[in-house]
Short mmCIF file of C-alpha atoms in Angstrom, two decimals:
data_model
loop_
_atom_site.label_atom_id
_atom_site.label_comp_id
_atom_site.label_asym_id
_atom_site.label_seq_id
_atom_site.Cartn_x
_atom_site.Cartn_y
_atom_site.Cartn_z
CA MET A 1 136.62 86.32 100.20
CA LYS A 2 137.91 88.53 103.00
CA ARG A 3 135.47 91.13 104.22
CA ARG A 4 135.67 93.70 107.01
CA LEU A 5 132.69 95.73 108.24
CA THR A 6 133.66 99.40 108.46
CA TYR A 7 130.23 100.93 109.11
CA GLN A 8 126.78 99.61 110.06
CA GLY A 9 123.94 102.10 109.65
CA ARG A 10 120.17 101.83 109.90
CA SER A 11 119.76 100.85 106.25
CA ILE A 12 123.21 100.10 104.86
CA ALA A 13 126.41 98.31 105.76
CA VAL A 14 129.79 99.35 104.36
CA TYR A 15 132.52 96.76 103.95
CA VAL A 16 136.07 96.61 102.65
CA GLU A 17 136.05 93.42 100.59
CA GLU A 18 138.91 91.64 98.93
CA ALA A 19 137.87 90.97 95.35
CA GLU A 20 139.50 88.88 92.67
CA LEU A 21 139.18 90.60 89.31
CA PRO A 22 139.02 88.73 86.00
CA GLY A 23 142.61 87.75 85.30
CA GLY A 24 143.36 86.97 88.95
CA HIS A 25 144.41 90.41 90.27
CA ARG A 26 143.26 90.98 93.86
CA VAL A 27 142.12 94.38 95.16
CA ASP A 28 140.38 95.80 98.22
CA LEU A 29 137.07 97.53 97.39
CA ASP A 30 134.63 99.58 99.45
CA VAL A 31 131.20 97.99 99.01
CA VAL A 32 127.87 99.29 100.30
CA ARG A 33 125.47 96.41 100.97
CA HIS A 34 121.83 97.43 100.63
CA PRO A 35 118.62 95.39 100.99
CA GLY A 36 117.14 96.80 97.75
CA ALA A 37 114.09 98.93 97.09
CA SER A 38 110.96 99.31 95.00
CA ALA A 39 109.60 102.30 93.10
CA ILE A 40 106.12 102.67 91.64
CA VAL A 41 104.54 104.92 89.01
CA PRO A 42 100.91 105.51 90.06
CA PHE A 43 98.53 106.15 87.14
CA GLU A 44 95.61 108.26 88.33
CA THR A 45 94.17 108.02 84.78
CA ASP A 46 95.50 106.58 81.53
CA ASP A 47 97.76 109.60 81.01
CA VAL A 48 98.12 111.24 84.46
CA VAL A 49 100.67 109.99 86.98
CA LEU A 50 101.10 110.96 90.60
CA LEU A 51 104.52 112.45 91.21
CA ILE A 52 105.68 113.43 94.64
CA ARG A 53 107.68 116.45 95.73
CA GLN A 54 109.78 115.21 98.62
CA TYR A 55 112.31 116.96 100.82
CA ARG A 56 115.67 115.16 100.63
CA HIS A 57 118.34 116.44 102.98
CA ALA A 58 121.20 114.73 101.09
CA ALA A 59 120.01 116.30 97.80
CA GLY A 60 119.84 119.76 99.35
CA GLY A 61 116.10 120.35 99.13
CA THR A 62 112.84 119.23 97.59
CA ILE A 63 112.97 117.03 94.49
CA TRP A 64 110.54 115.32 92.09
CA GLU A 65 110.12 111.57 92.59
CA VAL A 66 107.79 108.62 92.27
CA PRO A 67 106.83 106.78 95.48
CA ALA A 68 109.57 104.40 96.57
CA GLY A 69 111.04 102.71 99.56
CA GLN A 70 113.51 100.23 100.90
CA LEU A 71 112.71 96.52 101.18
CA ASP A 72 112.29 95.69 104.84
CA GLY A 73 111.56 91.98 104.68
CA ASP A 74 108.67 92.49 102.25
CA THR A 75 108.51 91.34 98.64
CA PRO A 76 109.35 93.95 96.01
CA GLU A 77 105.67 94.18 94.96
CA GLY A 78 104.52 94.35 98.57
CA CYS A 79 107.00 97.15 99.22
CA ALA A 80 105.73 99.05 96.15
CA ARG A 81 102.13 98.70 97.34
CA THR A 82 103.05 99.90 100.83
CA GLU A 83 104.96 102.94 99.54
CA LEU A 84 102.08 103.86 97.22
CA GLU A 85 99.69 103.92 100.17
CA GLU A 86 102.08 105.61 102.61
CA GLU A 87 103.44 108.32 100.29
CA ALA A 88 100.69 108.93 97.70
CA GLY A 89 97.59 107.95 99.65
CA ARG A 90 96.42 105.46 97.01
CA ARG A 91 95.73 101.72 96.90
CA ALA A 92 96.44 99.90 93.64
CA GLY A 93 93.82 97.71 92.01
CA ARG A 94 96.51 96.25 89.77
CA ILE A 95 100.31 96.32 89.75
CA VAL A 96 102.41 95.87 86.60
CA ARG A 97 106.11 94.98 86.82
CA LEU A 98 108.25 97.32 84.70
CA GLY A 99 111.79 96.06 85.32
CA SER A 100 114.71 96.63 87.65
CA PHE A 101 118.13 98.26 87.70
CA LEU A 102 121.35 98.51 89.68
CA THR A 103 121.65 101.97 91.19
CA THR A 104 125.43 102.41 91.40
CA PRO A 105 127.15 99.10 90.64
CA GLY A 106 130.64 100.51 91.21
CA VAL A 107 129.99 100.80 94.95
CA THR A 108 126.72 99.09 95.95
CA ASP A 109 124.67 95.96 95.32
CA GLU A 110 121.37 97.91 95.58
CA VAL A 111 118.71 96.83 93.09
CA ILE A 112 115.50 98.84 92.64
CA ARG A 113 112.46 97.00 91.25
CA LEU A 114 110.05 99.14 89.22
CA PHE A 115 106.27 98.91 89.04
CA ALA A 116 103.26 100.78 87.67
CA ALA A 117 99.97 100.98 89.57
CA VAL A 118 96.55 101.31 87.94
CA ASP A 119 92.94 101.28 89.10
CA LEU A 120 93.82 103.46 92.08
CA GLU A 121 91.58 104.05 95.07
CA PRO A 122 92.08 106.64 97.83
CA SER A 123 93.81 105.45 100.96
CA PRO A 124 94.97 107.45 103.99
CA PRO A 125 98.63 108.45 103.57
CA ARG A 126 100.98 107.34 106.37
CA LEU A 127 104.11 109.45 106.18
CA GLU A 128 107.14 108.47 108.23
CA SER A 129 108.72 110.98 110.62
CA ASP A 130 111.42 111.98 108.10
CA GLU A 131 109.04 112.41 105.12
CA VAL A 132 107.77 115.76 103.89
CA ILE A 133 105.77 115.03 100.71
CA ASP A 134 103.32 116.74 98.36
CA VAL A 135 101.46 114.61 95.80
CA VAL A 136 101.23 116.26 92.37
CA PRO A 137 98.99 114.79 89.61
CA THR A 138 100.98 115.27 86.40
CA PRO A 139 100.25 114.33 82.78
CA ILE A 140 102.83 111.71 81.73
CA GLY A 141 104.05 113.98 78.91
CA GLU A 142 104.76 116.74 81.44
CA ALA A 143 106.53 114.24 83.70
CA LEU A 144 108.79 113.29 80.79
CA GLU A 145 109.38 116.97 80.06
CA LEU A 146 110.55 117.41 83.68
CA ILE A 147 113.16 114.73 82.92
CA TRP A 148 114.25 116.21 79.58
CA ASN A 149 114.60 119.75 81.01
CA GLY A 150 116.57 118.57 84.04
CA GLU A 151 114.02 119.34 86.76
CA LEU A 152 113.40 115.67 87.61
CA THR A 153 116.84 114.17 88.22
CA ASP A 154 116.15 111.36 90.70
CA ALA A 155 117.51 108.27 88.90
CA LYS A 156 114.95 105.75 90.12
CA SER A 157 112.12 108.05 89.10
CA VAL A 158 113.64 108.78 85.69
CA VAL A 159 114.05 105.07 84.94
CA ALA A 160 110.57 104.21 86.26
CA LEU A 161 108.84 106.96 84.25
CA VAL A 162 110.72 106.09 81.05
CA HIS A 163 109.75 102.41 81.47
CA ALA A 164 106.11 103.38 82.12
CA ALA A 165 106.02 105.75 79.12
CA ARG A 166 107.48 103.05 76.86
CA ARG A 167 104.88 100.58 78.12
CA LEU A 168 102.22 103.14 77.08
CA GLY A 169 103.76 103.45 73.62
CA LEU A 170 104.92 107.03 74.20
CA LEU A 171 108.58 106.06 73.67
CA ARG A 172 110.13 103.50 71.38
#
């Protein structure tokens, strides 16, 4: 496969790659290579999750999310634990794997692994220089309502919360 690097950023690399499609046709495609990420739904109680309100420049303002971050040589679960502590100021007693998904398979290989955290204990938050975050305890039903009414539109958070709600038996 021919591949040409067109951009190398801090967290992504963009290539033009020659791909052979089923049937033998060859095309050049722009592909964003990404190390992957983890997202975690922290359960403060059986029915209250910790959402975060985070400023996102690319999204044009502050949005609802669950804690998440890019894999930087850590395991997916280790990354989820780290992001929970850094962004929500909580340490998980137990982590439950919820699943994973491809974010935008037409242009990137990014996979986000999803987790839930229970038996939380306080931990000092450690925000990075580009993070502006408020932690908001939210009943899981209200979190789902934020999705249904279009206020929570962050894809990783939508998928993580739906997986967590299904695990709780709130969705079939």
